[in-house]
PDB file of C-alpha atoms in Angstrom:
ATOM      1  CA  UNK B  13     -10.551  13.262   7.550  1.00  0.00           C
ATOM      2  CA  UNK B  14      -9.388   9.326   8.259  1.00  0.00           C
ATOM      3  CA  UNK B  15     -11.096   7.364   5.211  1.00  0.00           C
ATOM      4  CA  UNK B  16     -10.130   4.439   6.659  1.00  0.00           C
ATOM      5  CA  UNK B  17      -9.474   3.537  10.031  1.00  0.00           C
ATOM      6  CA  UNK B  18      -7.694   0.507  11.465  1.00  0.00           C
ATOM      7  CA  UNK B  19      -8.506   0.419  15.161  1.00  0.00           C
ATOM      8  CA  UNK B  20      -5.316  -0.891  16.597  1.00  0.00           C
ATOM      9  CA  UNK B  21      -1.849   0.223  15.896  1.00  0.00           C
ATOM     10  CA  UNK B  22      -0.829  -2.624  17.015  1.00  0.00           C
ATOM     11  CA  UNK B  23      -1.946  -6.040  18.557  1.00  0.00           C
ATOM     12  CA  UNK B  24       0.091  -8.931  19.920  1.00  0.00           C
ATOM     13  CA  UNK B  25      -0.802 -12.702  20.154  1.00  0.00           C
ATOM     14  CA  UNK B  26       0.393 -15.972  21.589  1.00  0.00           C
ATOM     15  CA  UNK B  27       1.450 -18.718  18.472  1.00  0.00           C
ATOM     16  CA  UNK B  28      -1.828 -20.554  18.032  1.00  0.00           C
ATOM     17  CA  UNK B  29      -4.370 -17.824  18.915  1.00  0.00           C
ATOM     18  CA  UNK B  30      -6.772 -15.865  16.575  1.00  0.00           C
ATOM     19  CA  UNK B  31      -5.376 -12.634  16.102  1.00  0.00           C
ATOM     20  CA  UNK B  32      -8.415  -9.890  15.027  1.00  0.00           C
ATOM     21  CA  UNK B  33      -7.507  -7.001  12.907  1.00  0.00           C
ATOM     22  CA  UNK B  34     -10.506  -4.373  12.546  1.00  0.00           C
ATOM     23  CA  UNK B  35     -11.048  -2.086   9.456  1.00  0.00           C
ATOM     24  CA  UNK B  36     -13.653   0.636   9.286  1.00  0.00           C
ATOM     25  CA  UNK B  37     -14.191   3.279   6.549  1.00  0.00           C
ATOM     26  CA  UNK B  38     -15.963   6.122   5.509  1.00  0.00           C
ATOM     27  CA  UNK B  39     -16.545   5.861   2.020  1.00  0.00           C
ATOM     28  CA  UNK B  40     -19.742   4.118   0.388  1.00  0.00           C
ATOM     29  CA  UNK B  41     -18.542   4.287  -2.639  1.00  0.00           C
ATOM     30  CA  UNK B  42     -15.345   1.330  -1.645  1.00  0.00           C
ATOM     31  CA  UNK B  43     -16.370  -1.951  -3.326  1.00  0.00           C
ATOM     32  CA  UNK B  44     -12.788  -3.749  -3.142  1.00  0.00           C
ATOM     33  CA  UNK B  45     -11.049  -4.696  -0.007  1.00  0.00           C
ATOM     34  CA  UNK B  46      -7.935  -5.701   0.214  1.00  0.00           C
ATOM     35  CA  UNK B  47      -5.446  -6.406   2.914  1.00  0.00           C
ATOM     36  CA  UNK B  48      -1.928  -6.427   2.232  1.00  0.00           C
ATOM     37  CA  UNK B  49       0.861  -7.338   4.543  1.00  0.00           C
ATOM     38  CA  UNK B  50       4.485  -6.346   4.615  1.00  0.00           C
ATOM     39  CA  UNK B  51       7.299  -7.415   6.541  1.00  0.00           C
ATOM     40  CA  UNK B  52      10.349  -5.026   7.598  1.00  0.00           C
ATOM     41  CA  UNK B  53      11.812  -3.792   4.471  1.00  0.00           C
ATOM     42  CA  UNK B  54       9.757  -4.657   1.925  1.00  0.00           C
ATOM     43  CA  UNK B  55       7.110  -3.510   0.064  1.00  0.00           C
ATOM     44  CA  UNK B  56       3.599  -4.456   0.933  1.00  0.00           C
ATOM     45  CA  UNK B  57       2.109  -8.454  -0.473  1.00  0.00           C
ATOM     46  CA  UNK B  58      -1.547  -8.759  -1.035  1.00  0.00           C
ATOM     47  CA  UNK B  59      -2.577 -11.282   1.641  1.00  0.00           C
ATOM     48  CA  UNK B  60      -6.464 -11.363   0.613  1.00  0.00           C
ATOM     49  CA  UNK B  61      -8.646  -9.814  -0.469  1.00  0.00           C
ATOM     50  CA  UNK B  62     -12.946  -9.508  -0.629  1.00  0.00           C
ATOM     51  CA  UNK B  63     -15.757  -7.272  -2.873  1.00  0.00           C
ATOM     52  CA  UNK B  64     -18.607  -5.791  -1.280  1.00  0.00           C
ATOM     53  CA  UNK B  65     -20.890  -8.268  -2.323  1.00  0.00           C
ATOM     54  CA  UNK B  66     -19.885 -11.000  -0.165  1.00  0.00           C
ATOM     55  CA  UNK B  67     -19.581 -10.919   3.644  1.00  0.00           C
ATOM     56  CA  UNK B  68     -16.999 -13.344   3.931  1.00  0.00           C
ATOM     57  CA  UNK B  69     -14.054 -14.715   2.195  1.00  0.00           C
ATOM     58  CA  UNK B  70     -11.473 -17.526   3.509  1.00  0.00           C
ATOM     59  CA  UNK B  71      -8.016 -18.536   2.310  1.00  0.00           C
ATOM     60  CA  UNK B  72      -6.511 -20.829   4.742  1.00  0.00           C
ATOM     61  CA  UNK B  73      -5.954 -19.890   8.011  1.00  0.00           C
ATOM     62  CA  UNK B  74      -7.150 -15.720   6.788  1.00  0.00           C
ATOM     63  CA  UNK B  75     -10.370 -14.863   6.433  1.00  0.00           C
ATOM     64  CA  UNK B  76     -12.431 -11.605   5.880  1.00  0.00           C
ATOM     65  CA  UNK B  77     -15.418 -10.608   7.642  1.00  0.00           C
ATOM     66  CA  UNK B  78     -17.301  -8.051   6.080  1.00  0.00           C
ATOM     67  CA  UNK B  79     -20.584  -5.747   7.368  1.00  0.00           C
ATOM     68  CA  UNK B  80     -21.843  -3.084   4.171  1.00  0.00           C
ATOM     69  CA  UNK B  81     -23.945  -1.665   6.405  1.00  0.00           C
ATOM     70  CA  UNK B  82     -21.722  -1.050   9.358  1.00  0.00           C
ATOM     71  CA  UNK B  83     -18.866  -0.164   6.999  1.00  0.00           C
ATOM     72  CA  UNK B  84     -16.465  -2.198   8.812  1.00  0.00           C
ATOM     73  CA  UNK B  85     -14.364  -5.756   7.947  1.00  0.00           C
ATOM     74  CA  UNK B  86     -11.832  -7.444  10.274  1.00  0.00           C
ATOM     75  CA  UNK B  87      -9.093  -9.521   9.158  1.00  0.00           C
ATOM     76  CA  UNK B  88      -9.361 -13.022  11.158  1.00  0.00           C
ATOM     77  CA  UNK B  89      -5.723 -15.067  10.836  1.00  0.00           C
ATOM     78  CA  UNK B  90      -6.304 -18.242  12.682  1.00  0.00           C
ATOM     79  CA  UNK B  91      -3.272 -19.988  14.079  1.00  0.00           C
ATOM     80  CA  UNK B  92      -1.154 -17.440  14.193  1.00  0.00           C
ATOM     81  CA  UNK B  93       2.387 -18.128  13.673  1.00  0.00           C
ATOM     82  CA  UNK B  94       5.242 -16.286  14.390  1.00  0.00           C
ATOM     83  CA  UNK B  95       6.200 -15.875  10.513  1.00  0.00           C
ATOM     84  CA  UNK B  96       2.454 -13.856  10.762  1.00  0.00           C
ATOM     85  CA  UNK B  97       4.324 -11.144  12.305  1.00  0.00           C
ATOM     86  CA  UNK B  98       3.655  -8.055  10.048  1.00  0.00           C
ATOM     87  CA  UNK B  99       1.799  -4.886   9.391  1.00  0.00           C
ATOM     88  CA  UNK B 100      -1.116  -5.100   7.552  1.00  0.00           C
ATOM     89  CA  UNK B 101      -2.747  -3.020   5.888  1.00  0.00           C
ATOM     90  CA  UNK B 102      -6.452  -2.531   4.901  1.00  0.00           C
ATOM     91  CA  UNK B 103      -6.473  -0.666   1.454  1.00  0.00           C
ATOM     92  CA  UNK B 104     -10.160  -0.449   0.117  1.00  0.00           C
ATOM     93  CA  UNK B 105     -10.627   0.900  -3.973  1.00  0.00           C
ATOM     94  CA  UNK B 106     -13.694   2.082  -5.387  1.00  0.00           C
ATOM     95  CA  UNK B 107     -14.642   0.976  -9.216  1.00  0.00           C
ATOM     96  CA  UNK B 108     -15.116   4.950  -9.758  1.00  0.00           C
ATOM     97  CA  UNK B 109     -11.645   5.635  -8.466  1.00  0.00           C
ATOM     98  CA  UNK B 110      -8.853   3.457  -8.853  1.00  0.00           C
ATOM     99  CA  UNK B 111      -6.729   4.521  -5.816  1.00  0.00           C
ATOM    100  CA  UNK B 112      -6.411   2.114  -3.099  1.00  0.00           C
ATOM    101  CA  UNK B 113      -6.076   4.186  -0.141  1.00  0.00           C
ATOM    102  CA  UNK B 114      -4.302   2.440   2.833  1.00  0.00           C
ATOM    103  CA  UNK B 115      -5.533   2.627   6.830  1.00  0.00           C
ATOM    104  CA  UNK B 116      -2.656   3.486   9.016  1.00  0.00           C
ATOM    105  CA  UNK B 117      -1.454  -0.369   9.469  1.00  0.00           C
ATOM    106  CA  UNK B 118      -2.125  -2.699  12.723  1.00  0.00           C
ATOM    107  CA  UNK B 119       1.624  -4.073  13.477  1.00  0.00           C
ATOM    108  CA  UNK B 120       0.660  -7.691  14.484  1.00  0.00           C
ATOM    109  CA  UNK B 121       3.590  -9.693  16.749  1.00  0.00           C
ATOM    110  CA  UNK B 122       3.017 -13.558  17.653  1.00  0.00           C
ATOM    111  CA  UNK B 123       5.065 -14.888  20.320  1.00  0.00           C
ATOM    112  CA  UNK B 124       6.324 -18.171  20.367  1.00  0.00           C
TER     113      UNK B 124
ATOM    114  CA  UNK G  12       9.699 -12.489  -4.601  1.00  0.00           C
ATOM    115  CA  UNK G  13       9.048  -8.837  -5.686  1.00  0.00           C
ATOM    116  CA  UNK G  14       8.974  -8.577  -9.660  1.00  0.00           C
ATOM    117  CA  UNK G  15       8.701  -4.813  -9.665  1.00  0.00           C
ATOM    118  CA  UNK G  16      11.744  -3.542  -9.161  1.00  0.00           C
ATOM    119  CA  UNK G  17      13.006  -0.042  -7.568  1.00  0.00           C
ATOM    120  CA  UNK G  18      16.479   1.226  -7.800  1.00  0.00           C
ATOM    121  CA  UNK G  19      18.361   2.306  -5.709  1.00  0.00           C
ATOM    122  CA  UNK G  20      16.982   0.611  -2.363  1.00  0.00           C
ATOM    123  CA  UNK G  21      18.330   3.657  -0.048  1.00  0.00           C
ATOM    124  CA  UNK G  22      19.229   7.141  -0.955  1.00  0.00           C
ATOM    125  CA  UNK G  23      20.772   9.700   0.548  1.00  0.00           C
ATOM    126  CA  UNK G  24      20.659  13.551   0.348  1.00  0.00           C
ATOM    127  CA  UNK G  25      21.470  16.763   1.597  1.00  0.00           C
ATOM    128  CA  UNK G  26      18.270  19.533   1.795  1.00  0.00           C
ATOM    129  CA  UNK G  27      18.262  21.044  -1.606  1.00  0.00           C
ATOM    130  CA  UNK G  28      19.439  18.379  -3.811  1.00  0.00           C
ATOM    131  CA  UNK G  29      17.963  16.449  -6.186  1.00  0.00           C
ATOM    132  CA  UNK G  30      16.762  12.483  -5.741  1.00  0.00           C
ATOM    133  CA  UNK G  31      15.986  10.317  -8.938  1.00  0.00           C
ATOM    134  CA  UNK G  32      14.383   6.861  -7.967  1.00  0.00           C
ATOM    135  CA  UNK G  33      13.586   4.048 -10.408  1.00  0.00           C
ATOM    136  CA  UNK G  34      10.622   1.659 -11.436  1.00  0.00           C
ATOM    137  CA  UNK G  35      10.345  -1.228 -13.433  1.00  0.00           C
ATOM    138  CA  UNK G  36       7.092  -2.663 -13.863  1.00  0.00           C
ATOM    139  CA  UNK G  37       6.208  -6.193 -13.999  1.00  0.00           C
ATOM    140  CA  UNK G  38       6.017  -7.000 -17.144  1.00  0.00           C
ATOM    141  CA  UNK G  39       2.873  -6.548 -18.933  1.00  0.00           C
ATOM    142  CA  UNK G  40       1.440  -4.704 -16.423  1.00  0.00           C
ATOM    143  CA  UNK G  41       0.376  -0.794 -17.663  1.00  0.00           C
ATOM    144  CA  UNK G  42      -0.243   0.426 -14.778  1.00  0.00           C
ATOM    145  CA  UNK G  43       2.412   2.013 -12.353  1.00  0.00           C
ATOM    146  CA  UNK G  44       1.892   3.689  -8.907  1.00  0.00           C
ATOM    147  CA  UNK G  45       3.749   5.770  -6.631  1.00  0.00           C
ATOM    148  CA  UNK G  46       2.984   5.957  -3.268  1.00  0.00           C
ATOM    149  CA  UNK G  47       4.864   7.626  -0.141  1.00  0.00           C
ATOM    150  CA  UNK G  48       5.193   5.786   3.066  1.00  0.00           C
ATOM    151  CA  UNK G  49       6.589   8.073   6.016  1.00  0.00           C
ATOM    152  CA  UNK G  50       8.297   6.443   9.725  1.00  0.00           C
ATOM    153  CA  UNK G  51       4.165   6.164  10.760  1.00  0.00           C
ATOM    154  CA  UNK G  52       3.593   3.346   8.201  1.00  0.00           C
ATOM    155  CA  UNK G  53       0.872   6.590   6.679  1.00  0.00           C
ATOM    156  CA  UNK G  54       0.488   5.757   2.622  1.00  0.00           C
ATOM    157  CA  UNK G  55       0.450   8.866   0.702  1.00  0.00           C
ATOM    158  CA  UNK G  56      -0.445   8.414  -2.753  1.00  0.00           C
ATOM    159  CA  UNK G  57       1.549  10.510  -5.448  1.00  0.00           C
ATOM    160  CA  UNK G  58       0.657   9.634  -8.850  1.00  0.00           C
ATOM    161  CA  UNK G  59      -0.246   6.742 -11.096  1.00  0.00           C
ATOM    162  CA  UNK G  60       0.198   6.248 -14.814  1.00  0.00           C
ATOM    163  CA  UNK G  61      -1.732   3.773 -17.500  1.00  0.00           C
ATOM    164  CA  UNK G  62       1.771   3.494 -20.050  1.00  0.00           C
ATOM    165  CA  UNK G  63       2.698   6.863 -20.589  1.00  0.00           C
ATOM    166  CA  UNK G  64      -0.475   8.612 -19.482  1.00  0.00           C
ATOM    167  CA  UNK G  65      -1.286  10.294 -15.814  1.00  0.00           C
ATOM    168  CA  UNK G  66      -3.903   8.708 -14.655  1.00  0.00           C
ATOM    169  CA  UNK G  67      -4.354  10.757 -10.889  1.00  0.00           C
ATOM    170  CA  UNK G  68      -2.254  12.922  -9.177  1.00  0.00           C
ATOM    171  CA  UNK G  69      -1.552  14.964  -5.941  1.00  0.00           C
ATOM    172  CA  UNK G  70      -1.500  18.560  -6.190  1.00  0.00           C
ATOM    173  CA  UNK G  71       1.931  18.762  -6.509  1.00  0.00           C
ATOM    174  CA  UNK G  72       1.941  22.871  -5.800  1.00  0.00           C
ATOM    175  CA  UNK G  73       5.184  22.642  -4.757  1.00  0.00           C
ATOM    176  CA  UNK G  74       6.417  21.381  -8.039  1.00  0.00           C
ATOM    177  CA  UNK G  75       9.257  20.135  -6.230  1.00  0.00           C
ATOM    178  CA  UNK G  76       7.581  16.340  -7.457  1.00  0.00           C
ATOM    179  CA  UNK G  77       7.626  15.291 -10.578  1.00  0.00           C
ATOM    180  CA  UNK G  78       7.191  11.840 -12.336  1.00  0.00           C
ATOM    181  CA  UNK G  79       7.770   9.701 -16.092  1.00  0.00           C
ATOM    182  CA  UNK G  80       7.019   6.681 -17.031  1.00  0.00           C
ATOM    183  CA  UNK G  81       8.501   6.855 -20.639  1.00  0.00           C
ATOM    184  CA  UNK G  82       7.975   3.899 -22.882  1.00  0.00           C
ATOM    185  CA  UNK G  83      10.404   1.416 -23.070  1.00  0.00           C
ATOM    186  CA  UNK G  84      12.188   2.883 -19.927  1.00  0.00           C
ATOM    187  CA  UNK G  85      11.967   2.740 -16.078  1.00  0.00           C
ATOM    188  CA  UNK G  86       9.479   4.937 -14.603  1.00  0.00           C
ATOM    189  CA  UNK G  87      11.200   7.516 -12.338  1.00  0.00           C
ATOM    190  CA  UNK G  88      10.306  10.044  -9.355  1.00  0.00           C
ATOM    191  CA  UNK G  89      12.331  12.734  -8.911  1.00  0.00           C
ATOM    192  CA  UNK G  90      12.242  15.489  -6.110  1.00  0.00           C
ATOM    193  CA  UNK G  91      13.797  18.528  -7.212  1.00  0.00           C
ATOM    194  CA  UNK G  92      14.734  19.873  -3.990  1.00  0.00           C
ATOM    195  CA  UNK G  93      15.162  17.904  -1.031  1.00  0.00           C
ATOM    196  CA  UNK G  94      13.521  18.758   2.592  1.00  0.00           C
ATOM    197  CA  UNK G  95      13.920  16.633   5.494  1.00  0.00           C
ATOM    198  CA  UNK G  96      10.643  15.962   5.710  1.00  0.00           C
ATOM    199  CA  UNK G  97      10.777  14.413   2.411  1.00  0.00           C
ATOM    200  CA  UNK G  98      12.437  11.503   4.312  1.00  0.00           C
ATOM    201  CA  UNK G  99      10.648   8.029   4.077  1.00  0.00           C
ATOM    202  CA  UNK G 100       9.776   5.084   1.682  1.00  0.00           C
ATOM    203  CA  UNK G 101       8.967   5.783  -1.677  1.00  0.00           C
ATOM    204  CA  UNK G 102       7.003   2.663  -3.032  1.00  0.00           C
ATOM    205  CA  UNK G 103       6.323   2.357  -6.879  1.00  0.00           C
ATOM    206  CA  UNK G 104       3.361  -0.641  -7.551  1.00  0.00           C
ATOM    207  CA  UNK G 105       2.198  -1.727 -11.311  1.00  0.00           C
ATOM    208  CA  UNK G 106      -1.457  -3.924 -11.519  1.00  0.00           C
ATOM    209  CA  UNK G 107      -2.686  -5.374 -14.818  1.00  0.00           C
ATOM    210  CA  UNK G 108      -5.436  -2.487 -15.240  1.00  0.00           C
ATOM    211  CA  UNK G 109      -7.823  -0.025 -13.337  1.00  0.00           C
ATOM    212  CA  UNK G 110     -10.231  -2.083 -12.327  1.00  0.00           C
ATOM    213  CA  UNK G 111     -11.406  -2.397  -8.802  1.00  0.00           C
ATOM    214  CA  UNK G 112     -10.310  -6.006  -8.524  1.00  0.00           C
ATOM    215  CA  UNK G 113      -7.130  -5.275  -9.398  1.00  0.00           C
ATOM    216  CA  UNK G 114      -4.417  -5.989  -7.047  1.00  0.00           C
ATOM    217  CA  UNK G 115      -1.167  -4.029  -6.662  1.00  0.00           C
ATOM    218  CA  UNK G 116       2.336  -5.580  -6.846  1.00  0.00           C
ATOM    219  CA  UNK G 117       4.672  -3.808  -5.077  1.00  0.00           C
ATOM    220  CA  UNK G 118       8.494  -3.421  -5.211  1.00  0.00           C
ATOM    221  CA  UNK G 119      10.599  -3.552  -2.147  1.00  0.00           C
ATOM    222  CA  UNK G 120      11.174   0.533  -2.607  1.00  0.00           C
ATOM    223  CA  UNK G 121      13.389   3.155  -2.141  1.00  0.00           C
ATOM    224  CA  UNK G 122      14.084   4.356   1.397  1.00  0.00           C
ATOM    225  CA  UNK G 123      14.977   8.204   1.317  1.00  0.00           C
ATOM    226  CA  UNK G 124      17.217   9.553   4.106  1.00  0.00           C
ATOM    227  CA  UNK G 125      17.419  13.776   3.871  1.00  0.00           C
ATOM    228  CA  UNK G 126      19.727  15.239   6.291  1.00  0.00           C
TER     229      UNK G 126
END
């Protein structure tokens, strides 16, 4: 059973579009969601992050839409640049049970 | 710049031996987590600790896993008897607490090769 499910493996974008990232889950219970992104050889950077209470949350050029009732958020990076180019990650906790557990990544590429 | 830091950054073994990684928090925070990432970017979790504690763990049945996070040492993950399938990144995290808020910081990790 997929807890969480990001709906693209991977996506690719021109430099300047909105690239889209989708995150759905299973579990009610989730109240934190971050998204993390990590680059080739590292280990994964919390890019932002939103709590079930709000339905949207904006740093810069990311922002988080989020739908309780549909159980799904998308990741919206505006301007994409080709330094965007990651995996990300959508990693939803629950207050109940500290775990974050991760979605399968979206691999993002922005070409110049 | 990653302040958790995981020694050695690749490791290599033969089936049947032993591999030791390394974790030191960042500082201050009691909380360290070890997670398993395989070649399909899939995050398994392991086990997590609050200081010395276990917090949550896998069912390690195969007891071929096992995990420390002594005081005033690195933590360490240790797989008692290699398998190839063993082979991927092992990522150790640390956050400030339990709390849902609470963000992990991640080191860069240790990638294990099995032949």
């Amino acid at each position: 059973q997929q807890q969480v499910r990001q709906s693209s493996q991977s996506l690719t974008v021109w430099e300047g579009e909105t690239a889209i990232l989708n995150c759905s889950y299973e579990n009610s219970a989730f109240d934190y969601f971050p998204w993390y992104q990590q680059f080739p050889g590292e280990g994964p950077a919390l890019l932002i992050a939103i709590r079930s209470v709000s339905d949207k949350k904006e740093d810069g050029r990311f922002t988080i839409f989020f739908n309780k009732r549909e159980k799904n958020l998308s990741l919206h990076i505006k301007d994409s640049q080709p330094g965007d180019s990651a995996t990300y990650f959508c990693a939803p906790t629950s207050g109940g049970n500290y775990k974050p557990t991760f979605g399968k990544g979206t691999s993002l590429v922005v070409h110049p | 710049n990653s302040k958790v830091i995981q020694t050695p950054r690749y490791l290599v073994k033969g089936q049947g031996q032993k591999a030791k990684m390394r974790c030191i928090p960042e500082k201050g925070h009691p909380v360290v987590f070890w997670y398993q990432q395989n070649k399909n970017n899939e995050f398994k979790f392991l086990i997590n600790f609050q200081n010395q504690e276990v917090l949550q763990q896998i069912d390690m049945t195969e007891k071929r896993f096992s995990a420390e996070c002594p005081s005033n040492s690195p933590c360490s993950l240790e797989i008692q008897s290699s398998e190839a399938g063993d082979s991927a990144l092992y990522l150790c995290a640390s956050s400030l607490g339990q709390g849902a808020n609470e963000r992990l910081f991640f080191g860069h990790g240790t990638k294990l090769s099995v032949l």
